[in-house]
mmCIF file of C-alpha atoms in Angstrom:
data_model
loop_
_atom_site.group_PDB
_atom_site.id
_atom_site.type_symbol
_atom_site.label_atom_id
_atom_site.label_comp_id
_atom_site.label_asym_id
_atom_site.label_seq_id
_atom_site.Cartn_x
_atom_site.Cartn_y
_atom_site.Cartn_z
ATOM 1 C CA UNK F 1 66.234 27.319 -9.206
ATOM 2 C CA UNK F 2 63.325 28.368 -10.956
ATOM 3 C CA UNK F 3 61.542 28.079 -7.383
ATOM 4 C CA UNK F 4 64.060 30.779 -5.818
ATOM 5 C CA UNK F 5 63.015 33.313 -9.162
ATOM 6 C CA UNK F 6 59.283 32.117 -8.480
ATOM 7 C CA UNK F 7 59.660 33.165 -4.609
ATOM 8 C CA UNK F 8 61.395 36.045 -5.256
ATOM 9 C CA UNK F 9 58.897 37.358 -8.369
ATOM 10 C CA UNK F 10 56.062 36.301 -5.414
ATOM 11 C CA UNK F 11 57.632 37.882 -2.721
ATOM 12 C CA UNK F 12 58.365 41.478 -4.422
ATOM 13 C CA UNK F 13 54.966 41.721 -6.174
ATOM 14 C CA UNK F 14 53.244 40.962 -2.552
ATOM 15 C CA UNK F 15 55.558 43.350 -0.459
ATOM 16 C CA UNK F 16 55.698 46.169 -3.660
ATOM 17 C CA UNK F 17 51.764 47.243 -1.484
ATOM 18 C CA UNK F 18 53.359 47.645 1.412
ATOM 19 C CA UNK F 19 55.624 51.175 1.078
ATOM 20 C CA UNK F 20 51.819 52.181 -0.901
ATOM 21 C CA UNK F 21 49.818 51.616 2.047
ATOM 22 C CA UNK F 22 52.082 52.903 4.686
ATOM 23 C CA UNK F 23 52.413 56.312 2.323
ATOM 24 C CA UNK F 24 48.679 56.440 1.902
ATOM 25 C CA UNK F 25 48.552 56.217 6.234
ATOM 26 C CA UNK F 26 50.568 58.886 6.923
ATOM 27 C CA UNK F 27 49.987 61.309 3.528
ATOM 28 C CA UNK F 28 45.868 60.379 3.842
ATOM 29 C CA UNK F 29 46.915 61.639 0.359
ATOM 30 C CA UNK F 30 45.290 59.045 -2.176
ATOM 31 C CA UNK F 31 44.340 61.721 -4.741
ATOM 32 C CA UNK F 32 46.674 59.957 -8.117
ATOM 33 C CA UNK F 33 45.382 56.705 -6.802
ATOM 34 C CA UNK F 34 43.180 55.258 -9.252
ATOM 35 C CA UNK F 35 40.346 54.164 -7.824
ATOM 36 C CA UNK F 36 39.590 51.905 -11.232
ATOM 37 C CA UNK F 37 43.000 49.853 -10.708
ATOM 38 C CA UNK F 38 41.978 49.006 -6.965
ATOM 39 C CA UNK F 39 38.818 47.864 -7.386
ATOM 40 C CA UNK F 40 39.716 45.640 -9.782
ATOM 41 C CA UNK F 41 42.865 44.659 -8.390
ATOM 42 C CA UNK F 42 40.671 43.831 -5.363
ATOM 43 C CA UNK F 43 38.978 41.759 -6.921
ATOM 44 C CA UNK F 44 41.263 40.077 -9.027
ATOM 45 C CA UNK F 45 43.216 39.061 -5.720
ATOM 46 C CA UNK F 46 40.354 37.534 -4.574
ATOM 47 C CA UNK F 47 39.465 35.361 -6.997
ATOM 48 C CA UNK F 48 43.138 34.364 -6.938
ATOM 49 C CA UNK F 49 42.984 33.661 -3.125
ATOM 50 C CA UNK F 50 39.793 31.504 -3.958
ATOM 51 C CA UNK F 51 42.024 29.671 -6.745
ATOM 52 C CA UNK F 52 44.111 29.332 -4.322
ATOM 53 C CA UNK F 53 41.908 27.753 -1.415
ATOM 54 C CA UNK F 54 40.765 25.366 -4.131
ATOM 55 C CA UNK F 55 43.516 24.390 -5.529
ATOM 56 C CA UNK F 56 45.367 23.817 -2.024
ATOM 57 C CA UNK F 57 48.360 25.620 -3.453
ATOM 58 C CA UNK F 58 50.075 27.516 -0.396
ATOM 59 C CA UNK F 59 52.279 30.644 -1.683
ATOM 60 C CA UNK F 60 49.586 31.364 -3.850
ATOM 61 C CA UNK F 61 46.947 31.668 -0.590
ATOM 62 C CA UNK F 62 49.539 33.437 1.694
ATOM 63 C CA UNK F 63 50.647 35.966 -1.227
ATOM 64 C CA UNK F 64 46.757 36.818 -2.425
ATOM 65 C CA UNK F 65 45.783 37.212 1.451
ATOM 66 C CA UNK F 66 48.545 39.579 1.973
ATOM 67 C CA UNK F 67 48.242 41.463 -1.397
ATOM 68 C CA UNK F 68 44.462 41.334 -0.326
ATOM 69 C CA UNK F 69 44.906 43.158 2.945
ATOM 70 C CA UNK F 70 47.106 45.714 1.956
ATOM 71 C CA UNK F 71 45.412 46.622 -1.628
ATOM 72 C CA UNK F 72 41.728 46.897 0.345
ATOM 73 C CA UNK F 73 43.175 49.457 3.232
ATOM 74 C CA UNK F 74 44.227 51.024 -0.456
ATOM 75 C CA UNK F 75 40.818 51.140 -1.497
ATOM 76 C CA UNK F 76 39.185 52.078 1.616
ATOM 77 C CA UNK F 77 41.086 55.324 1.685
ATOM 78 C CA UNK F 78 40.302 55.778 -1.658
ATOM 79 C CA UNK F 79 36.605 55.733 -1.178
ATOM 80 C CA UNK F 80 36.657 57.883 2.083
ATOM 81 C CA UNK F 81 38.876 60.501 0.017
ATOM 82 C CA UNK F 82 35.971 60.312 -2.453
ATOM 83 C CA UNK F 83 32.533 59.632 -0.529
ATOM 84 C CA UNK F 84 33.459 60.325 2.886
ATOM 85 C CA UNK F 85 32.628 62.873 4.813
ATOM 86 C CA UNK F 86 34.298 66.528 3.723
ATOM 87 C CA UNK I 1 36.468 25.317 -13.727
ATOM 88 C CA UNK I 2 39.049 26.494 -12.043
ATOM 89 C CA UNK I 3 40.677 27.796 -15.091
ATOM 90 C CA UNK I 4 37.923 30.295 -15.259
ATOM 91 C CA UNK I 5 38.940 31.832 -11.939
ATOM 92 C CA UNK I 6 42.447 31.738 -12.570
ATOM 93 C CA UNK I 7 41.725 33.407 -15.681
ATOM 94 C CA UNK I 8 39.510 36.059 -14.551
ATOM 95 C CA UNK I 9 41.944 36.567 -11.707
ATOM 96 C CA UNK I 10 44.826 36.689 -14.039
ATOM 97 C CA UNK I 11 42.649 39.105 -16.389
ATOM 98 C CA UNK I 12 42.107 41.939 -13.351
ATOM 99 C CA UNK I 13 45.248 41.864 -11.969
ATOM 100 C CA UNK I 14 46.879 42.379 -15.326
ATOM 101 C CA UNK I 15 43.850 45.227 -16.860
ATOM 102 C CA UNK I 16 43.645 46.519 -13.420
ATOM 103 C CA UNK I 17 47.079 48.608 -14.237
ATOM 104 C CA UNK I 18 45.520 50.235 -16.797
ATOM 105 C CA UNK I 19 43.232 52.621 -15.271
ATOM 106 C CA UNK I 20 45.837 53.576 -13.172
ATOM 107 C CA UNK I 21 47.962 54.254 -16.382
ATOM 108 C CA UNK I 22 45.370 56.379 -18.139
ATOM 109 C CA UNK I 23 44.349 58.538 -15.299
ATOM 110 C CA UNK I 24 48.643 59.479 -14.116
ATOM 111 C CA UNK I 25 48.899 60.142 -18.369
ATOM 112 C CA UNK I 26 45.834 62.270 -18.336
ATOM 113 C CA UNK I 27 46.580 64.484 -15.217
ATOM 114 C CA UNK I 28 50.952 63.911 -14.500
ATOM 115 C CA UNK I 29 49.947 63.453 -11.146
ATOM 116 C CA UNK I 30 51.828 60.828 -9.222
ATOM 117 C CA UNK I 31 52.361 62.589 -5.944
ATOM 118 C CA UNK I 32 50.643 59.944 -3.931
ATOM 119 C CA UNK I 33 52.155 56.873 -5.677
ATOM 120 C CA UNK I 34 54.489 55.428 -3.631
ATOM 121 C CA UNK I 35 57.991 55.262 -5.635
ATOM 122 C CA UNK I 36 58.813 52.322 -3.603
ATOM 123 C CA UNK I 37 55.966 50.053 -4.605
ATOM 124 C CA UNK I 38 56.679 50.420 -8.157
ATOM 125 C CA UNK I 39 60.011 50.111 -8.007
ATOM 126 C CA UNK I 40 59.262 46.290 -6.138
ATOM 127 C CA UNK I 41 56.504 45.158 -8.364
ATOM 128 C CA UNK I 42 58.322 46.445 -11.851
ATOM 129 C CA UNK I 43 61.181 44.343 -10.336
ATOM 130 C CA UNK I 44 58.632 41.778 -9.156
ATOM 131 C CA UNK I 45 56.543 41.899 -12.796
ATOM 132 C CA UNK I 46 60.524 41.232 -14.327
ATOM 133 C CA UNK I 47 60.938 38.164 -12.251
ATOM 134 C CA UNK I 48 57.529 36.471 -12.864
ATOM 135 C CA UNK I 49 58.506 37.268 -17.016
ATOM 136 C CA UNK I 50 61.261 35.115 -16.580
ATOM 137 C CA UNK I 51 59.859 32.468 -14.709
ATOM 138 C CA UNK I 52 57.385 32.472 -17.307
ATOM 139 C CA UNK I 53 59.950 32.482 -20.010
ATOM 140 C CA UNK I 54 61.904 29.594 -18.811
ATOM 141 C CA UNK I 55 58.680 27.389 -17.619
ATOM 142 C CA UNK I 56 57.240 28.170 -21.497
ATOM 143 C CA UNK I 57 53.989 29.571 -19.346
ATOM 144 C CA UNK I 58 52.294 31.276 -21.951
ATOM 145 C CA UNK I 59 49.667 32.676 -19.435
ATOM 146 C CA UNK I 60 52.346 33.874 -17.167
ATOM 147 C CA UNK I 61 54.197 35.364 -19.886
ATOM 148 C CA UNK I 62 51.528 37.284 -21.564
ATOM 149 C CA UNK I 63 50.065 38.766 -18.347
ATOM 150 C CA UNK I 64 53.076 39.848 -16.943
ATOM 151 C CA UNK I 65 54.134 41.381 -20.185
ATOM 152 C CA UNK I 66 51.432 44.069 -20.277
ATOM 153 C CA UNK I 67 51.561 44.499 -16.392
ATOM 154 C CA UNK I 68 55.068 45.105 -16.811
ATOM 155 C CA UNK I 69 54.627 47.637 -19.574
ATOM 156 C CA UNK I 70 51.821 49.447 -17.661
ATOM 157 C CA UNK I 71 54.076 49.358 -14.493
ATOM 158 C CA UNK I 72 56.821 51.086 -15.822
ATOM 159 C CA UNK I 73 55.284 53.518 -17.781
ATOM 160 C CA UNK I 74 53.814 54.567 -14.246
ATOM 161 C CA UNK I 75 57.599 53.948 -12.393
ATOM 162 C CA UNK I 76 58.404 56.540 -15.288
ATOM 163 C CA UNK I 77 56.483 59.121 -14.568
ATOM 164 C CA UNK I 78 56.856 58.899 -10.733
ATOM 165 C CA UNK I 79 61.214 58.995 -11.022
ATOM 166 C CA UNK I 80 60.231 62.448 -14.052
ATOM 167 C CA UNK I 81 58.143 64.009 -10.839
ATOM 168 C CA UNK I 82 60.652 63.301 -8.527
ATOM 169 C CA UNK I 83 63.416 63.960 -10.795
ATOM 170 C CA UNK I 84 62.601 65.859 -13.443
ATOM 171 C CA UNK I 85 63.499 68.654 -14.995
ATOM 172 C CA UNK I 86 61.463 71.625 -12.540
#
């Protein structure tokens, strides 16, 4: 039973970044997005990926690989808004 | 060694929501924030909390309790922007 709860939890928190990524790609608007959040979050997810690779834990590797890709896209858009050519 | 990597990963991904929460409380601007993301994310973190409580895993309970509080604040501000009194 608890495996299902864990699977649902991991799927929701991982896939939740998809609607935010799509919204930003469509609108190019990242004004209310926090640069601090996504710098910390991308770094944290990268650490989770290292942890998963080292312990050989497939769910942790898969979930954090997807989250790393999605949250990195958001970070790039935010950096581009702040430092990109005007 | 890996406990440290896991601890750093959990701390970064949990505390990363703090700068986003502070930015939204200050600016009241949630325009580029995705409602879909935070509805899915808050639900997912709640599932992680149930998972942690059931398995008695303190780090999972603590990390997800903090994240639940912070991400719920963001969700409330987003709902208020969309459905609150104009």
